[in-house]
Amino acid sequence: MSHKKYIFVIGGVMSGVGKGIASASIGLILKSRGFRVTAVKIDPYINVDAGTMNPVEHGEVFVTDDGDETDQDIGNYERFLDANILRDNYMTTGRVYQSVISRERNLEYGGKCVEVVPHIPYEVIDRIKKAATKSRAEITMVEIGGTAGEYQNILFLEAARMMHLKNPEDVLFIFVTYLPVPSKIGEMKTKPTQMAVKSLNSAGIQPDFILCRAEQPIDNPRKEKIALFCNVQKDAIISAPDIDIVYQVPINFEKDKLSEKILKRFGLKPKQKNLNAWRRMVAIAGNGKDKVRVGIIGKYFASGEFILSDAYISVIESIKYACWKYKRKAQIEWLNSDLYEKDPAALKELKNFNCLVVPGGFGSRGVEGKIAAIGYARRNHLPYLGLCYGMQLMVVEFARSVCGLKDANTTEINPKTKNPVIHIMPEQAEKLAKKQYGNTMRLGAWPCVLKRGTLAQKLYGKNKINERHRHRYEFNNTYRSLLEKNGLVISGTSPDNKLVEIVELPPDSHPFFVGVQFHPEFKSRPLNPHPLFLGLVEAGISVKK
Ligand code: GLN
């Protein structure tokens, strides 16, 4: 293929209608036609990365192999495209301005006046092209955050317009809109879409395809109306109704032959058709009869499930993939750690679960409740997986209850504890002292060596792994021998043996009690579920049929 192709995905009418899933799904159907595809996410906010944003408001902070802290959509791209997406594929207004300003300071503009237009869009274009080149992609999806008509993303639309002007045959625009059905009217309304497309037009962009998100499929008269008023061919209006399982979206798009239509616009021919494994996975996902009841213990219970499911999306999806592998449905429930703190008797409800997860977290709220739940899981042989904070708190619980160190704690919660079984990494302390918070945690993929014969090593089926991290605290080696003497197995460490990465209880004392300092959820994929989640779910099924 001579020229690289670019597909911009732009939203209209309102946010939160699934541009990320649409971009990932289009990427997948094009990949299934034999093309190398990557995806870029543009976020219009000033934050240089997503690491400084509250996940309950903004959704999960996704971590890439090369240690970028990104929007959760990068996670969707990785899961749909089954590929590692790197730092170059993510940009924010803050990041773009930061590099233009530092280039100006380095005299890289050769004495020119550096202006918002064209220099900011030029920088955006350079970044998009660099991401495409580095990923060796033939087709690059570029999702622009926000909606058309917003002041914030205008410079990104400007970059897209310029790319199209230069190479019209290599650039396509897909507009993701929403068609409301007001309850009092009972009819799907197209006017907001017409207005939104006008607003996109005023940025010099004409959509090639319009994806119509709505509660129900779009009917023929409305397709005709949108085609006529938005100046788009009727067969380029694609129905995208609400569905239960997001993994169904690529299959729905293919019902409308979207991959063929896009390739035709680019003058390309499909090389193959290969969506079968995905179709099989979706069929199982929708059909599992038996359930696996999985409790996730968090402190954000009061924020409501909708927001929570965004904050922990990679954990949730990883649990689902593992359940699907065993042909079961995942029944995930949010358990409020605050409640266990106030009323330890409430822990009894845990007996009804197949397994338990304490995911990553920060700060002291709800921590004692999490520790109490971990203790319950340990004593009652309830399969447990601790992710990052969930591993650290597992160590605290073990130190307190099994090793008799009553005041054991992480220094994140009690900096003065006499038994800091989890403490801050020295280089992290320096950064915090200098108030250097952004992108300074221990981040990205780090190698880990597994101890032979342990549960972790059996599950992974190898001796050396790479997993993604995002933390400032770690296992305190001073306590290593004491905890080991009391039965905790250190099954994974950094190759130099300085950092404890995985702890577990031996299989003769617990069916599955594993804590990992990293985030396996970032590497679990629908067709390739992560071994630790598979292990947890399998144990959960066998202890409680
Ligand atoms: N708060 C803990 C730390 O910084 C755990 C972080 C996490 O769970 N991602 O080490």
XYZ file of C-alpha atoms in Angstrom, residues 16-504:
489
model
C -20.373 9.505 26.112
C -22.057 7.758 23.192
C -19.184 5.387 22.506
C -16.717 7.018 20.121
C -13.948 4.958 21.702
C -15.757 1.653 21.168
C -16.707 2.761 17.639
C -13.071 3.604 16.799
C -11.808 0.342 18.295
C -14.517 -1.649 16.475
C -13.788 -0.046 13.106
C -10.103 -0.733 13.713
C -10.919 -4.372 14.391
C -13.069 -4.916 11.281
C -10.355 -3.350 9.105
C -7.730 -5.524 10.777
C -9.941 -8.550 10.098
C -9.691 -7.613 6.401
C -5.930 -8.077 6.493
C -4.670 -4.523 7.153
C -2.247 -3.351 9.828
C -4.242 -0.963 12.006
C -3.419 1.271 14.932
C -5.427 3.839 16.880
C -4.640 7.273 18.277
C -6.609 9.071 20.994
C -6.682 12.840 21.246
C -7.967 14.344 24.489
C -8.651 18.067 24.418
C -7.880 18.831 28.070
C -4.792 20.641 29.365
C -3.620 17.780 31.606
C -0.461 16.377 30.030
C -1.748 12.883 30.727
C -4.653 11.175 32.485
C -2.538 10.274 35.525
C -3.498 13.418 37.409
C -7.247 12.988 36.960
C -9.710 11.392 39.377
C -10.816 8.045 37.865
C -14.276 8.355 39.397
C -14.873 11.494 37.366
C -12.844 10.704 34.301
C -12.688 6.905 34.151
C -9.774 4.545 34.544
C -6.178 5.657 34.115
C -4.884 3.104 31.624
C -1.150 2.318 31.675
C 0.733 1.381 28.515
C 3.774 -0.882 28.228
C 6.006 2.180 27.866
C 4.567 3.785 30.995
C 2.126 6.353 29.664
C -0.914 7.140 31.821
C -3.726 7.435 29.325
C -7.434 7.638 28.824
C -9.370 4.383 29.140
C -9.995 4.376 25.380
C -6.399 3.269 24.811
C -7.419 0.190 26.807
C -10.349 -0.363 24.437
C -8.005 -0.140 21.452
C -5.623 -2.658 23.003
C -8.459 -5.068 23.786
C -10.159 -4.830 20.385
C -7.014 -4.688 18.262
C -5.103 -7.186 20.436
C -2.043 -4.946 20.213
C 0.097 -2.914 22.588
C -0.557 0.769 22.024
C 2.301 3.085 23.014
C 2.809 6.641 24.283
C 3.011 8.122 20.776
C -0.621 7.172 20.205
C -1.973 9.420 22.935
C -2.022 13.195 23.027
C -3.677 15.971 24.953
C -3.770 19.725 24.431
C -1.297 19.996 27.331
C 1.118 17.561 25.708
C 0.939 19.261 22.320
C 1.511 22.759 23.711
C 4.273 21.496 25.983
C 6.301 20.201 23.049
C 5.655 23.241 20.823
C 6.788 25.544 23.637
C 9.879 23.498 24.384
C 10.791 23.401 20.677
C 10.387 27.169 20.528
C 12.703 27.536 23.536
C 15.250 25.353 21.714
C 15.133 27.651 18.654
C 13.746 24.821 16.556
C 11.400 27.122 14.631
C 14.385 28.980 13.145
C 13.461 32.459 14.335
C 9.859 32.358 13.073
C 6.902 33.723 15.005
C 5.320 30.558 16.453
C 1.549 30.815 16.163
C -1.382 28.810 17.443
C -2.391 28.224 13.820
C -0.674 26.619 11.991
C 1.980 25.453 14.473
C -0.299 23.662 16.907
C -2.158 21.721 14.158
C 1.224 20.971 12.510
C 2.454 19.467 15.765
C -0.760 17.400 15.992
C -0.269 16.158 12.426
C 3.376 15.255 13.127
C 2.275 13.263 16.156
C -0.454 11.387 14.274
C 1.978 10.495 11.482
C 4.680 9.452 13.923
C 2.239 7.111 15.679
C 1.269 5.575 12.326
C 4.899 5.115 11.294
C 6.048 3.686 14.621
C 3.177 1.162 14.651
C 3.853 0.361 10.974
C 0.129 0.865 10.447
C -1.486 0.955 7.030
C -4.639 2.443 8.522
C -4.689 4.685 11.597
C -7.857 5.420 13.532
C -7.749 8.877 15.148
C -10.396 9.557 17.768
C -10.868 13.206 18.644
C -12.295 13.634 22.145
C -15.253 15.901 22.869
C -17.890 16.894 20.346
C -17.918 19.045 17.196
C -18.704 22.639 18.036
C -16.718 22.662 21.262
C -14.073 25.333 21.585
C -11.641 22.796 23.078
C -11.105 20.492 20.127
C -11.125 23.046 17.320
C -7.341 22.879 16.777
C -7.500 19.113 16.428
C -10.303 19.411 13.858
C -8.115 21.957 12.115
C -5.283 19.401 11.965
C -7.686 16.813 10.525
C -8.932 19.304 7.932
C -5.366 20.116 6.874
C -4.459 16.431 6.517
C -7.515 15.915 4.329
C -6.768 18.992 2.214
C -3.281 17.700 1.503
C -4.234 14.101 0.737
C -8.011 13.865 0.263
C -7.855 10.256 -0.896
C -6.027 9.142 2.269
C -8.240 10.713 4.915
C -11.804 9.784 5.922
C -14.130 11.312 8.471
C -16.577 9.261 10.489
C -19.097 11.174 12.543
C -20.590 9.492 15.607
C -23.922 11.059 16.429
C -26.826 10.377 18.766
C -30.505 10.246 17.806
C -32.801 10.800 20.761
C -36.289 9.331 21.020
C -38.060 11.784 23.390
C -40.576 9.819 25.429
C -43.412 12.305 24.882
C -42.862 12.303 21.113
C -42.020 8.621 20.683
C -40.132 9.222 17.461
C -36.432 9.263 16.633
C -35.325 12.839 15.996
C -32.660 13.727 13.442
C -32.484 17.493 13.910
C -29.709 17.465 16.555
C -27.618 15.420 14.101
C -28.320 17.850 11.268
C -27.224 20.749 13.469
C -24.124 18.893 14.691
C -23.042 18.106 11.123
C -23.475 21.792 10.237
C -21.213 22.646 13.111
C -18.629 20.134 11.838
C -18.986 21.617 8.348
C -18.139 25.025 9.756
C -14.767 23.556 10.760
C -14.277 22.689 7.078
C -15.014 18.986 7.520
C -17.636 16.944 5.701
C -18.282 13.478 7.149
C -17.916 10.452 4.860
C -19.874 8.170 7.170
C -22.351 8.871 9.952
C -22.704 6.320 12.766
C -26.115 6.679 14.307
C -26.047 5.806 17.980
C -29.545 5.447 19.395
C -31.618 3.250 21.662
C -32.935 1.434 18.607
C -31.841 0.834 14.999
C -32.390 3.753 12.665
C -35.191 3.239 10.137
C -35.192 3.963 6.412
C -37.025 7.339 6.372
C -34.589 8.713 8.928
C -31.620 7.403 6.982
C -32.933 9.251 3.948
C -33.447 12.432 5.920
C -29.927 12.401 7.396
C -28.423 11.570 4.003
C -30.220 14.466 2.325
C -29.687 17.120 4.972
C -26.163 16.101 5.982
C -24.953 15.652 2.420
C -23.898 12.016 2.854
C -24.714 8.960 0.715
C -27.494 6.853 2.215
C -25.356 3.707 2.370
C -22.870 5.660 4.491
C -25.415 6.090 7.271
C -24.664 3.258 9.685
C -27.046 2.076 12.369
C -25.479 1.683 15.823
C -28.216 0.841 18.341
C -27.598 0.165 22.043
C -26.387 -3.370 22.720
C -25.648 -5.382 25.862
C -22.120 -6.429 24.990
C -19.766 -3.888 23.433
C -17.913 -6.690 21.638
C -21.013 -7.066 19.464
C -20.385 -3.647 17.874
C -17.845 -4.777 15.221
C -20.209 -7.592 14.213
C -23.096 -5.135 13.876
C -20.959 -2.819 11.744
C -20.178 -5.724 9.446
C -23.912 -6.362 9.009
C -23.827 -2.968 7.282
C -20.666 -4.041 5.371
C -18.782 -1.125 6.899
C -15.258 -2.493 6.375
C -15.909 -2.994 2.661
C -17.425 0.469 2.320
C -14.474 2.133 4.046
C -11.910 0.197 2.025
C -13.751 1.080 -1.180
C -13.544 4.785 -0.315
C -9.800 4.357 0.097
C -9.577 2.454 -3.181
C -8.454 -0.683 -1.329
C -9.583 -4.289 -1.646
C -10.179 -6.548 1.368
C -7.373 -9.092 1.611
C -9.227 -11.560 3.833
C -12.186 -12.047 6.138
C -11.268 -13.141 9.604
C -13.709 -12.308 12.352
C -14.648 -15.862 13.301
C -12.818 -16.200 16.615
C -14.328 -12.867 17.662
C -17.824 -14.026 16.670
C -17.396 -17.215 18.705
C -16.282 -15.203 21.743
C -19.308 -12.898 21.449
C -21.660 -15.873 21.102
C -20.334 -17.357 24.354
C -20.367 -13.976 26.089
C -24.060 -13.650 25.451
C -25.004 -17.205 26.370
C -23.275 -18.500 29.506
C -25.983 -20.075 31.682
C -24.190 -20.440 35.004
C -22.878 -17.422 36.775
C -19.669 -16.653 38.584
C -20.349 -14.201 41.378
C -17.351 -11.912 41.770
C -17.118 -9.224 44.435
C -14.974 -6.158 43.855
C -14.239 -4.272 47.038
C -13.877 -0.541 46.662
C -14.386 2.731 48.454
C -16.328 4.485 45.747
C -19.567 2.622 46.284
C -21.499 5.805 46.971
C -20.583 7.155 43.534
C -22.955 4.784 41.771
C -22.305 1.802 39.544
C -22.234 3.645 36.259
C -19.203 5.682 37.179
C -17.531 2.800 38.971
C -17.684 0.600 35.955
C -15.682 3.216 34.063
C -13.142 3.627 36.860
C -12.396 -0.110 36.921
C -13.136 -1.009 33.309
C -9.998 -3.100 32.708
C -10.598 -5.130 35.890
C -14.224 -5.721 34.948
C -13.447 -6.755 31.384
C -10.637 -9.063 32.565
C -13.050 -10.842 34.922
C -15.606 -11.212 32.131
C -13.080 -12.703 29.666
C -12.028 -15.285 32.244
C -15.656 -16.218 32.967
C -16.423 -16.523 29.238
C -13.460 -18.856 28.839
C -15.269 -21.177 31.273
C -18.533 -20.555 29.421
C -20.041 -18.703 32.373
C -21.577 -15.306 32.886
C -19.791 -12.858 35.149
C -21.954 -11.437 37.899
C -19.837 -8.602 39.216
C -20.930 -6.819 42.375
C -19.521 -3.737 44.077
C -18.853 -4.240 47.736
C -18.492 -1.242 49.959
C -15.379 -1.373 52.105
C -16.704 1.460 54.302
C -19.485 -0.876 55.387
C -17.100 -3.627 56.570
C -15.223 -0.979 58.504
C -18.326 0.157 60.370
C -19.928 -3.246 60.739
C -17.603 -6.286 60.606
C -20.656 -8.591 60.826
C -21.488 -7.495 57.269
C -18.506 -9.569 56.076
C -20.814 -12.582 56.263
C -22.285 -11.638 52.902
C -18.973 -12.699 51.307
C -19.857 -16.370 51.776
C -22.190 -16.083 48.796
C -19.425 -15.154 46.371
C -17.257 -17.345 44.173
C -14.309 -15.030 44.456
C -13.101 -11.615 45.519
C -10.924 -8.877 44.036
C -9.403 -5.848 45.722
C -8.282 -3.613 42.873
C -5.742 -0.795 42.793
C -6.327 2.282 44.884
C -4.862 5.166 46.794
C -5.359 6.786 50.190
C -6.891 5.738 53.454
C -10.646 5.771 52.941
C -12.166 2.319 53.325
C -8.787 0.642 53.803
C -9.579 -1.115 57.094
C -12.719 -2.550 55.480
C -10.658 -3.924 52.605
C -8.189 -5.467 55.045
C -11.081 -7.068 56.958
C -12.482 -8.550 53.730
C -9.061 -9.899 52.739
C -8.825 -11.514 56.187
C -12.230 -13.093 55.645
C -11.104 -14.473 52.266
C -7.909 -15.888 53.778
C -9.644 -17.587 56.719
C -12.592 -18.901 54.725
C -10.711 -20.175 51.669
C -12.484 -17.725 49.392
C -10.423 -17.285 46.194
C -8.839 -13.846 46.268
C -6.837 -11.750 43.825
C -5.238 -8.524 45.055
C -4.204 -6.021 42.417
C -1.496 -3.526 43.414
C -3.092 -1.914 46.507
C -4.970 -5.197 46.885
C -1.595 -6.989 47.153
C -0.165 -4.434 49.576
C -3.189 -4.709 51.853
C -2.998 -8.513 51.644
C 0.551 -8.251 53.027
C -0.651 -5.901 55.795
C -3.445 -8.306 56.750
C -1.083 -11.290 56.796
C 1.493 -9.433 58.894
C -1.142 -8.378 61.417
C -3.164 -11.582 61.713
C -0.651 -14.358 61.032
C 2.683 -12.840 62.073
C 1.282 -11.022 65.101
C 2.457 -7.547 64.061
C -0.691 -5.846 65.296
C 0.199 -2.372 64.044
C 1.568 -3.495 60.651
C 0.591 -1.053 57.937
C 1.568 0.647 54.743
C 3.224 4.011 55.322
C 0.726 5.444 52.831
C -1.841 5.085 55.644
C 0.279 5.363 58.752
C 3.710 6.904 58.152
C 4.600 6.359 61.838
C 3.795 2.659 62.138
C 6.454 0.567 63.924
C 5.923 -2.176 61.355
C 5.928 -0.622 57.875
C 5.500 -3.866 55.916
C 4.728 -1.734 52.855
C 6.803 1.424 52.494
C 7.552 4.093 49.942
C 10.222 3.425 47.310
C 13.148 5.825 48.013
C 13.075 7.510 44.576
C 9.333 8.013 45.004
C 9.843 9.792 48.340
C 12.192 12.246 46.609
C 9.633 12.981 43.922
C 6.835 13.564 46.411
C 9.078 15.856 48.464
C 9.586 17.977 45.333
C 5.846 17.853 44.543
C 6.609 16.091 41.241
C 3.367 14.157 40.936
C 2.782 13.881 37.166
C 3.971 10.676 35.445
C 6.463 9.928 38.240
C 5.145 6.686 39.752
C 6.816 3.364 38.977
C 5.099 2.964 35.640
C 4.830 0.678 32.647
C 6.054 -2.842 31.992
C 8.721 -4.335 34.265
C 10.155 -7.837 34.118
C 9.367 -10.267 36.904
C 10.933 -13.655 37.606
C 8.637 -16.399 38.894
C 9.601 -18.996 41.481
C 9.403 -22.534 40.218
C 6.539 -24.668 41.467
C 4.437 -21.747 42.701
C 0.826 -21.152 41.706
C 1.834 -18.011 39.775
C 4.463 -19.886 37.795
C 2.032 -22.704 36.995
C -0.639 -20.260 35.820
C 1.700 -18.283 33.581
C 3.402 -21.459 32.346
C 6.740 -19.641 32.150
C 9.487 -18.293 34.376
C 9.792 -14.696 33.270
C 6.947 -12.277 32.658
C 6.415 -8.579 31.969
C 3.612 -6.732 33.698
C 2.502 -3.124 33.956
C 2.877 -1.095 37.133
C 1.524 2.128 38.623
C 2.501 2.655 42.242
C 4.778 4.480 44.687
C 4.898 1.988 47.568
C 6.375 -1.517 47.729
C 6.888 -4.587 49.916
C 9.435 -3.821 52.658
C 12.249 -6.379 52.365
C 13.032 -6.131 56.092
C 9.915 -8.232 56.666
C 10.546 -10.758 53.920
C 11.931 -13.607 56.015
C 9.398 -13.153 58.825
C 6.450 -13.310 56.434
C 7.952 -16.249 54.549
C 8.568 -18.115 57.819
C 4.881 -17.679 58.587
C 3.827 -19.229 55.310
C 3.567 -16.406 52.764
C 5.160 -17.449 49.488
C 7.012 -14.827 47.481
C 6.407 -16.217 44.034
C 7.551 -13.311 41.844
C 10.337 -10.751 42.206
C 12.198 -8.277 40.016
C 15.104 -10.036 38.246
C 17.574 -8.510 40.755
C 15.393 -9.931 43.557
C 15.045 -6.475 45.142
C 11.329 -5.897 44.585
C 8.612 -8.319 45.648
C 6.060 -8.475 42.825
C 3.840 -11.483 43.655
C 2.806 -13.092 46.943
C 0.576 -16.108 47.451
